[in-house]
Amino acid sequence: MIWIVPISVIVALFFAGYLTWDVLRRDTGTAEAQEIGGFIYDGAIAFIKRQYRTIAFLSIFVAVILAAVVGAFGTEDPPGDLEPVEGFGLAWRTGVAFFVGALSSAIAGIIGLITAVKTNVRTASAASRSLGEAVMVSLRGGAISGILVVALSLLGVYSLFMLFGGVDHPEAAPFLIVGYGFGASFVALFAQLGGGIYTKAADVGADLVGKVEAGIPEDDPRNAAVVADLVGDNVGDCSGRGADLFESTAAESIGAMILGVALWSATGEVAWIFFPLVIRGIGLLASIVGLLSIRPGAVKDPQRALDIGFWVTTALSIIGMAVAVPIMLGSWWFFVAGLIGIFTAVAFVYITQYYTSGTWRPVQEIAEASRTGPATNIIAGLAMGFENTAIPIITIALALGGSFWAGAQGVEDLGIEMHETLWAGVFGTAVATMGMLMSAAYILAMDTFGPIADNAGGIAEFSNAGEETRQITDGLDAVGNTTKALTKGYAVASAALAAFLLFSAYLEKAKLSQVNLAKVEVFIGAMLGAMLVFLFSSLAIRAVGRASSAIIEEVRRQFREHPGIMDYTEKPDYQRAVDIAASSALRNMIAPGVLAVAMPIVVGIILRAEAMAGFLMVGTITGVIMGLVMNNSGGAWDNAKKMVELGEIRDTDGSVIEKGSAIHDATVVGDTVGDPFKDTAGPSLHVLVKLLSTITLVLAPIFI
Amino acid sequence: MIWIVPISVIVALFFAGYLTWDVLRRDTGTAEAQEIGGFIYDGAIAFIKRQYRTIAFLSIFVAVILAAVVGAFGTEDPPGDLEPVEGFGLAWRTGVAFFVGALSSAIAGIIGLITAVKTNVRTASAASRSLGEAVMVSLRGGAISGILVVALSLLGVYSLFMLFGGVDHPEAAPFLIVGYGFGASFVALFAQLGGGIYTKAADVGADLVGKVEAGIPEDDPRNAAVVADLVGDNVGDCSGRGADLFESTAAESIGAMILGVALWSATGEVAWIFFPLVIRGIGLLASIVGLLSIRPGAVKDPQRALDIGFWVTTALSIIGMAVAVPIMLGSWWFFVAGLIGIFTAVAFVYITQYYTSGTWRPVQEIAEASRTGPATNIIAGLAMGFENTAIPIITIALALGGSFWAGAQGVEDLGIEMHETLWAGVFGTAVATMGMLMSAAYILAMDTFGPIADNAGGIAEFSNAGEETRQITDGLDAVGNTTKALTKGYAVASAALAAFLLFSAYLEKAKLSQVNLAKVEVFIGAMLGAMLVFLFSSLAIRAVGRASSAIIEEVRRQFREHPGIMDYTEKPDYQRAVDIAASSALRNMIAPGVLAVAMPIVVGIILRAEAMAGFLMVGTITGVIMGLVMNNSGGAWDNAKKMVELGEIRDTDGSVIEKGSAIHDATVVGDTVGDPFKDTAGPSLHVLVKLLSTITLVLAPIFI
């Protein structure tokens, strides 16, 4: 069944090629729309060039250091009859794997961004014709990125596996490609941080000077930061999340293969090692069919269309799991574990909706609390953010416990004798994680759909499109907000579930049989891991503040020095605002990024492998929880504001609360507080959690 | 040296008696002051009666259930030649220990409250004469409570220890009195939650209707909630913190004695078991001398006077440690451990000042961020709150690691062969915790001084005292704000340090040799422990919102139905507002309180002893970190507001920012958000952390 891997990759590439051709041939709309579209495209390309230049520099530096350190101090002694790999042999493999991972992650981010900035004008143009066509175009644009990212991740892991002797020594190759995961998450961290800081700094900067100081509407062409703001939507959500899910799928595949090796040791069957790749291939195919199932004619309610596609993907994933498990693993218990994972994905999609959509209690409570001002709005939002950790954590606990139990049953069922360092059920949690991530390409397509729709709305506003067109883009934008929130919920849940399998892979690699929290150094490691999450969040949030003040100054300067801007006789210098946003975002991503990479290394070297495991595990728990707090409180504040703007909140006398009232102002404060939470710190925390796992996997040889 | 225990208790009781006599004989001021003082006294007594009626009901219920469950399912098999204790023998001892602990904790809280509400009028009166006398009176009032609370804790542990056969079987008695710690923390939790909800609900309610809606100043006699607000300062800070530190010292002594038993097993020396009580006695005497060293004539700068007293206490603690360690333990390495603890206390006093006082960067940054509105004020405060976890956690990590290392050296030095379940250095961390808590009575005296000074200011305002008097009370109030913040820093640090020794005591009792986080059920326990902290915080914060809306409605009703209140022709019904505040606070403390008690029990019963240890440890880490975030961001927001009010922030044109300006309004929003953080959820988290430790200690027999 391993042939399904290259087949699915080839199918995915052809499908993505077809979609690209289909999107690009479409009409790009009016001259005004094309002009602003061009600005966004140029700004995005300019940012990404600078960003990836910085990241490339950092990556090459880290690749060399990593190769040198691992080569000098580490030994990789995989199970099986292969000689231990050390010295130059380990150094070049680690360096190459890291570099290929970094490069692929960068390509994934760039693909997401370019498709988004090519699709946005075409969506705006399609919206002038029909809702169905607008949904079609924006979703196909999202699909290109979703499919390519997942295909690329699979291709990368598969190629490196083969390159590092996967045919002759399938039991050794997974240990040698862990650098791929680290490279991918290293780039994802900086892509997400830089993009997240950029998008919110531009957003806050544009709003504070434009809406508050100059009194002009959002996305008004007179605001010098408006293009930077529209660019920001793309670099934050597309490029950042693309790199994020790219490395989720890559790291999870590698981790699961390492666990597969443990089962290979016990059974001699290589199917355990190939299984993660096969499931990823099936998931990719299921997502493609899911995306195809959304028919243009049938679209009336875009959210419903997306839901149907998701359910098709889920159903096909279940069928694929039901075929692959009995053939490759031989026990239906692993199917149960996979099913648990698939349904965890579904559960998170709905839990996130509950906490962040205006139809339910949490957001309504925040909107109600705004009646007594911004302070009570903030308190209600934070209380909600803290509360919304409970159900997701219980869900993850049940999924972990259930899939572990199923895995243990499966191992017993097959009569496999496990060796001492690995608990029997761990492979069950790995299968659950694979099940959960089967829909990754579909979810990522929905996510990229979000900023495309958002941008299409901005372009329509900017180019003075008709009322009907704007209604269509507004509707798409609302759906896009929901899908963006869902993706974050999915990303954080997959990080949590994947974490346990990555811990186990680390313990395998570090040859640890326990992580004893009663030892003082392990407990200290655990405290420091939890602390890292808070310090990192603080640095990420501050970075937004610093970068936004640079933009605020620039917009103020342009209004002051070019008074003609306000009466349309002069054009603002969008390019300069874009440049300043880019350079300040990139400058400010360095501190949190370096902290995230350096702290685990320092702790690992001083406190050694077991304390490092404590650091990793408790850091992961805290990171997942704080990620939930930040993403969902941010989303809820945003939608509480939207509730007021849509006229859903009424005064005691029954009159609708207007935009600009004190209550609306209170919700704007909440939304602004939530911005760096949900778009900078929160999403960066998912990546941090996975970076911790991959960094420890790679450096395990020097922590022992 | 064990005689130092009864001696120190007797000295403390006499000293407290003298102080009480001295405070009570002082002048109670003008008729107006006496009137409002009477209102506060009546309100506080009314609240505390209702609160402790509720708590008594809950405690008796829990005592009976606990005795029954432990009697039916548990067996306590302490080291040494004593028969295992089970059935009725274990049941009555556990029930009695719990009940005595609960009762003592309640008495500690009541003492703190009554001395505070008796001292406040006398301080206001003294302030009309001189600063020196006002400091003297308020500090003596605080000292009564600080000394009695610590003496009571020592007396309780010592008496129960003797009652449960400490003379014949000193190695068995510590295991039988663990219920005392649980009882104490059970009451402390509800005292802190109820008091914390009351104080902030009354504060928010009084401010929102009074200052914002009716436009009258703070503490204005026309505001029906003003008495409730003044009562609140006492029930939150005095009664809550008294119960909190009471159970800190009690639980820490019992935990350290259990670890002492392990060393007794190895050496046959009972000194290891008695040492914690002796150190507590010496610390009590050192605190008394420290308090005596503050001379009335020498007082010019109150903060400096308090600092000198603290340094005297610290110096005497060091001397006491240097005398007790060589005599009782025989190795100077334990003195090193004790010294580390004493200096950790000092470090936290200064770290907290850095983060919460207007003289340093953190608070200044928040004040600066307020220039661009409430949203940036909130973001800056939260970023600061997250950041301020780093240095404290690193300090705790160094203290734990250092004292553990010193302890291990000491054990090696003495040539003691340790048994397998206990790590050699743990007694070092226990000695460090003892060292840290030596100054508990002094710190608590400073803490109670805070609300006394605050109340004296309110009484002066309410009774229209002269300008000079108000200046004195304002100065005292500012110092009081600092001492309140310090105590919270001290409480959270002692909770963190004590936690490690309490974990070790739990492992001793549960006969666990490891807490393996790589096991799926332990990892799940750890996730749930972290989640509890967030859910509990959410419930505590919401409780404030619910209780305050009840008060807001009542104040609005009184203004509406009695229009004469505004022009002073009618008096508002303070009593009714006090009643409503009390009943709504007590109703709303139930949900978070029950969650905190029930969740560890449920998790322990389902996932068993080792997973429970994961729950406990990771819950503790998260609780300590979130406690730091909430206490210090709350304190910083408060002081950022004060900076603006004191005219320390200037506009770009150099003019001072006024009260009532947009920037001041932004800082008021931050202060309001910080209120439930620093006075409700934050302090309740310390108690939660210790409750988790004591509950698991008591229930260890049924989790095995």
mmCIF file of C-alpha atoms in Angstrom, chain B residues 408-597:
data_model
loop_
_atom_site.group_PDB
_atom_site.id
_atom_site.type_symbol
_atom_site.label_atom_id
_atom_site.label_comp_id
_atom_site.label_asym_id
_atom_site.label_seq_id
_atom_site.Cartn_x
_atom_site.Cartn_y
_atom_site.Cartn_z
ATOM 1 C CA ALA B 408 21.919 16.207 49.520
ATOM 2 C CA GLN B 409 25.354 17.381 50.638
ATOM 3 C CA GLY B 410 24.129 17.459 54.233
ATOM 4 C CA VAL B 411 22.795 13.926 54.076
ATOM 5 C CA GLU B 412 26.055 12.734 52.561
ATOM 6 C CA ASP B 413 28.027 14.724 55.131
ATOM 7 C CA LEU B 414 26.233 12.909 57.947
ATOM 8 C CA GLY B 415 26.656 9.582 56.195
ATOM 9 C CA ILE B 416 22.923 8.837 56.185
ATOM 10 C CA GLU B 417 21.736 5.983 53.970
ATOM 11 C CA MET B 418 18.418 7.131 52.427
ATOM 12 C CA HIS B 419 15.645 4.698 51.614
ATOM 13 C CA GLU B 420 14.521 4.374 48.049
ATOM 14 C CA THR B 421 11.341 6.428 47.925
ATOM 15 C CA LEU B 422 12.893 9.666 49.128
ATOM 16 C CA TRP B 423 15.513 11.685 47.305
ATOM 17 C CA ALA B 424 18.382 12.710 49.525
ATOM 18 C CA GLY B 425 18.022 16.470 49.025
ATOM 19 C CA VAL B 426 14.315 16.866 49.700
ATOM 20 C CA PHE B 427 14.848 17.740 53.354
ATOM 21 C CA GLY B 428 17.045 20.600 52.110
ATOM 22 C CA THR B 429 14.088 22.082 50.232
ATOM 23 C CA ALA B 430 12.009 21.594 53.388
ATOM 24 C CA VAL B 431 14.549 23.566 55.451
ATOM 25 C CA ALA B 432 14.516 26.294 52.804
ATOM 26 C CA THR B 433 10.741 26.502 53.053
ATOM 27 C CA MET B 434 10.977 26.736 56.841
ATOM 28 C CA GLY B 435 13.548 29.500 56.444
ATOM 29 C CA MET B 436 11.316 31.376 54.071
ATOM 30 C CA LEU B 437 8.310 31.152 56.386
ATOM 31 C CA MET B 438 10.217 32.278 59.507
ATOM 32 C CA SER B 439 9.169 35.853 58.783
ATOM 33 C CA ALA B 440 5.501 34.869 58.232
ATOM 34 C CA ALA B 441 4.228 36.672 61.338
ATOM 35 C CA TYR B 442 6.050 39.865 60.408
ATOM 36 C CA ILE B 443 4.844 39.783 56.803
ATOM 37 C CA LEU B 444 1.304 39.128 57.913
ATOM 38 C CA ALA B 445 1.480 42.085 60.299
ATOM 39 C CA MET B 446 2.527 44.291 57.375
ATOM 40 C CA ASP B 447 -0.287 42.863 55.304
ATOM 41 C CA THR B 448 -3.014 43.566 57.869
ATOM 42 C CA PHE B 449 -1.549 47.048 58.268
ATOM 43 C CA GLY B 450 -2.656 47.647 54.641
ATOM 44 C CA PRO B 451 -6.442 47.452 55.020
ATOM 45 C CA ILE B 452 -6.264 49.198 58.407
ATOM 46 C CA ALA B 453 -4.546 52.158 56.742
ATOM 47 C CA ASP B 454 -6.956 51.997 53.806
ATOM 48 C CA ASN B 455 -9.956 52.004 56.154
ATOM 49 C CA ALA B 456 -8.519 54.826 58.247
ATOM 50 C CA GLY B 457 -8.368 56.879 55.046
ATOM 51 C CA GLY B 458 -11.975 56.012 54.225
ATOM 52 C CA ILE B 459 -13.091 56.951 57.732
ATOM 53 C CA ALA B 460 -11.208 60.262 57.532
ATOM 54 C CA GLU B 461 -12.874 61.017 54.170
ATOM 55 C CA PHE B 462 -16.311 59.954 55.375
ATOM 56 C CA SER B 463 -16.140 61.936 58.637
ATOM 57 C CA ASN B 464 -14.759 65.055 56.926
ATOM 58 C CA ALA B 465 -11.489 65.052 58.845
ATOM 59 C CA GLY B 466 -8.996 67.898 58.280
ATOM 60 C CA GLU B 467 -6.604 68.175 55.349
ATOM 61 C CA GLU B 468 -3.562 67.255 57.458
ATOM 62 C CA THR B 469 -5.167 64.119 58.801
ATOM 63 C CA ARG B 470 -6.062 63.053 55.277
ATOM 64 C CA GLN B 471 -2.531 63.607 54.083
ATOM 65 C CA ILE B 472 -1.284 61.301 56.811
ATOM 66 C CA THR B 473 -3.854 58.615 56.037
ATOM 67 C CA ASP B 474 -3.154 58.918 52.274
ATOM 68 C CA GLY B 475 0.542 58.387 52.931
ATOM 69 C CA LEU B 476 -0.217 55.363 55.109
ATOM 70 C CA ASP B 477 -2.569 54.019 52.447
ATOM 71 C CA ALA B 478 0.152 54.199 49.770
ATOM 72 C CA VAL B 479 2.518 52.233 52.013
ATOM 73 C CA GLY B 480 -0.301 49.801 52.732
ATOM 74 C CA ASN B 481 -0.797 49.159 49.016
ATOM 75 C CA THR B 482 2.842 48.197 48.706
ATOM 76 C CA THR B 483 2.768 45.897 51.756
ATOM 77 C CA LYS B 484 -0.379 44.199 50.457
ATOM 78 C CA ALA B 485 1.350 43.490 47.124
ATOM 79 C CA LEU B 486 4.447 42.207 48.927
ATOM 80 C CA THR B 487 2.454 39.779 50.992
ATOM 81 C CA LYS B 488 0.906 38.316 47.885
ATOM 82 C CA GLY B 489 4.340 37.857 46.334
ATOM 83 C CA TYR B 490 5.532 36.235 49.547
ATOM 84 C CA ALA B 491 2.464 33.998 49.730
ATOM 85 C CA VAL B 492 2.828 32.778 46.176
ATOM 86 C CA ALA B 493 6.564 32.147 46.528
ATOM 87 C CA SER B 494 6.077 30.240 49.760
ATOM 88 C CA ALA B 495 3.340 28.217 48.083
ATOM 89 C CA ALA B 496 5.738 27.278 45.281
ATOM 90 C CA LEU B 497 8.583 26.363 47.595
ATOM 91 C CA ALA B 498 6.348 24.503 50.033
ATOM 92 C CA ALA B 499 4.756 22.633 47.144
ATOM 93 C CA PHE B 500 7.839 20.576 46.452
ATOM 94 C CA LEU B 501 8.094 19.411 50.039
ATOM 95 C CA LEU B 502 4.373 18.668 50.122
ATOM 96 C CA PHE B 503 4.661 16.611 46.911
ATOM 97 C CA SER B 504 7.433 14.629 48.508
ATOM 98 C CA ALA B 505 5.328 14.111 51.619
ATOM 99 C CA TYR B 506 2.487 12.901 49.380
ATOM 100 C CA LEU B 507 4.800 10.455 47.609
ATOM 101 C CA GLU B 508 5.924 9.223 51.049
ATOM 102 C CA LYS B 509 2.334 8.745 52.129
ATOM 103 C CA ALA B 510 1.176 7.226 48.840
ATOM 104 C CA LYS B 511 4.320 5.050 48.792
ATOM 105 C CA LEU B 512 5.137 6.145 45.238
ATOM 106 C CA SER B 513 8.728 6.153 44.048
ATOM 107 C CA GLN B 514 8.057 8.015 40.803
ATOM 108 C CA VAL B 515 5.620 10.261 39.004
ATOM 109 C CA ASN B 516 6.166 9.206 35.431
ATOM 110 C CA LEU B 517 4.780 11.867 33.135
ATOM 111 C CA ALA B 518 5.343 9.565 30.168
ATOM 112 C CA LYS B 519 2.454 7.384 31.335
ATOM 113 C CA VAL B 520 -0.702 8.440 29.590
ATOM 114 C CA GLU B 521 -2.812 8.666 32.745
ATOM 115 C CA VAL B 522 -0.205 10.804 34.502
ATOM 116 C CA PHE B 523 -0.037 13.097 31.487
ATOM 117 C CA ILE B 524 -3.822 13.351 31.429
ATOM 118 C CA GLY B 525 -3.783 14.130 35.158
ATOM 119 C CA ALA B 526 -1.233 16.855 34.493
ATOM 120 C CA MET B 527 -3.375 18.400 31.737
ATOM 121 C CA LEU B 528 -6.423 18.364 33.987
ATOM 122 C CA GLY B 529 -4.471 19.952 36.850
ATOM 123 C CA ALA B 530 -3.428 22.844 34.631
ATOM 124 C CA MET B 531 -6.958 23.172 33.320
ATOM 125 C CA LEU B 532 -8.408 23.345 36.867
ATOM 126 C CA VAL B 533 -6.407 26.524 37.506
ATOM 127 C CA PHE B 534 -7.963 28.250 34.503
ATOM 128 C CA LEU B 535 -11.494 27.045 35.130
ATOM 129 C CA PHE B 536 -11.267 28.012 38.810
ATOM 130 C CA SER B 537 -9.972 31.491 37.880
ATOM 131 C CA SER B 538 -12.794 31.900 35.424
ATOM 132 C CA LEU B 539 -15.417 31.002 38.020
ATOM 133 C CA ALA B 540 -13.865 33.318 40.611
ATOM 134 C CA ILE B 541 -13.777 36.241 38.170
ATOM 135 C CA ARG B 542 -17.352 35.651 37.014
ATOM 136 C CA ALA B 543 -18.487 35.467 40.638
ATOM 137 C CA VAL B 544 -17.299 39.051 41.130
ATOM 138 C CA GLY B 545 -19.289 40.133 38.086
ATOM 139 C CA ARG B 546 -22.444 38.414 39.318
ATOM 140 C CA ALA B 547 -22.163 39.725 42.878
ATOM 141 C CA SER B 548 -21.406 43.267 41.730
ATOM 142 C CA SER B 549 -24.465 43.470 39.529
ATOM 143 C CA ALA B 550 -26.613 42.669 42.575
ATOM 144 C CA ILE B 551 -25.010 45.597 44.408
ATOM 145 C CA ILE B 552 -25.316 47.937 41.432
ATOM 146 C CA GLU B 553 -29.047 47.283 41.252
ATOM 147 C CA GLU B 554 -29.480 47.984 44.952
ATOM 148 C CA VAL B 555 -27.576 51.295 44.888
ATOM 149 C CA ARG B 556 -29.494 52.384 41.794
ATOM 150 C CA ARG B 557 -32.767 51.462 43.510
ATOM 151 C CA GLN B 558 -31.910 53.529 46.585
ATOM 152 C CA PHE B 559 -31.027 56.585 44.483
ATOM 153 C CA ARG B 560 -34.237 56.142 42.479
ATOM 154 C CA GLU B 561 -36.640 55.504 45.363
ATOM 155 C CA HIS B 562 -35.027 57.964 47.783
ATOM 156 C CA PRO B 563 -34.150 61.086 45.797
ATOM 157 C CA GLY B 564 -33.403 62.846 49.099
ATOM 158 C CA ILE B 565 -30.125 60.932 49.366
ATOM 159 C CA MET B 566 -28.430 63.106 46.750
ATOM 160 C CA ASP B 567 -29.121 66.375 48.618
ATOM 161 C CA TYR B 568 -28.292 64.859 52.040
ATOM 162 C CA THR B 569 -31.901 65.042 53.296
ATOM 163 C CA GLU B 570 -32.153 61.266 53.464
ATOM 164 C CA LYS B 571 -29.604 58.731 54.640
ATOM 165 C CA PRO B 572 -28.946 55.743 52.412
ATOM 166 C CA ASP B 573 -29.595 52.272 53.830
ATOM 167 C CA TYR B 574 -25.995 51.073 54.222
ATOM 168 C CA GLN B 575 -27.076 47.949 56.051
ATOM 169 C CA ARG B 576 -29.130 46.665 53.150
ATOM 170 C CA ALA B 577 -26.262 47.144 50.710
ATOM 171 C CA VAL B 578 -23.976 45.306 53.122
ATOM 172 C CA ASP B 579 -26.476 42.462 53.391
ATOM 173 C CA ILE B 580 -26.839 42.141 49.631
ATOM 174 C CA ALA B 581 -23.089 42.226 49.121
ATOM 175 C CA ALA B 582 -22.664 39.516 51.750
ATOM 176 C CA SER B 583 -25.352 37.198 50.497
ATOM 177 C CA SER B 584 -24.375 37.486 46.834
ATOM 178 C CA ALA B 585 -20.676 36.990 47.621
ATOM 179 C CA LEU B 586 -21.434 33.907 49.698
ATOM 180 C CA ARG B 587 -23.733 32.448 47.056
ATOM 181 C CA ASN B 588 -21.127 32.936 44.377
ATOM 182 C CA MET B 589 -18.182 31.468 46.292
ATOM 183 C CA ILE B 590 -19.779 28.008 46.262
ATOM 184 C CA ALA B 591 -19.145 27.068 42.611
ATOM 185 C CA PRO B 592 -15.379 27.732 42.474
ATOM 186 C CA GLY B 593 -14.929 26.343 46.001
ATOM 187 C CA VAL B 594 -16.709 23.104 45.266
ATOM 188 C CA LEU B 595 -14.829 22.727 41.965
ATOM 189 C CA ALA B 596 -11.504 23.105 43.779
ATOM 190 C CA VAL B 597 -12.365 20.419 46.310
#
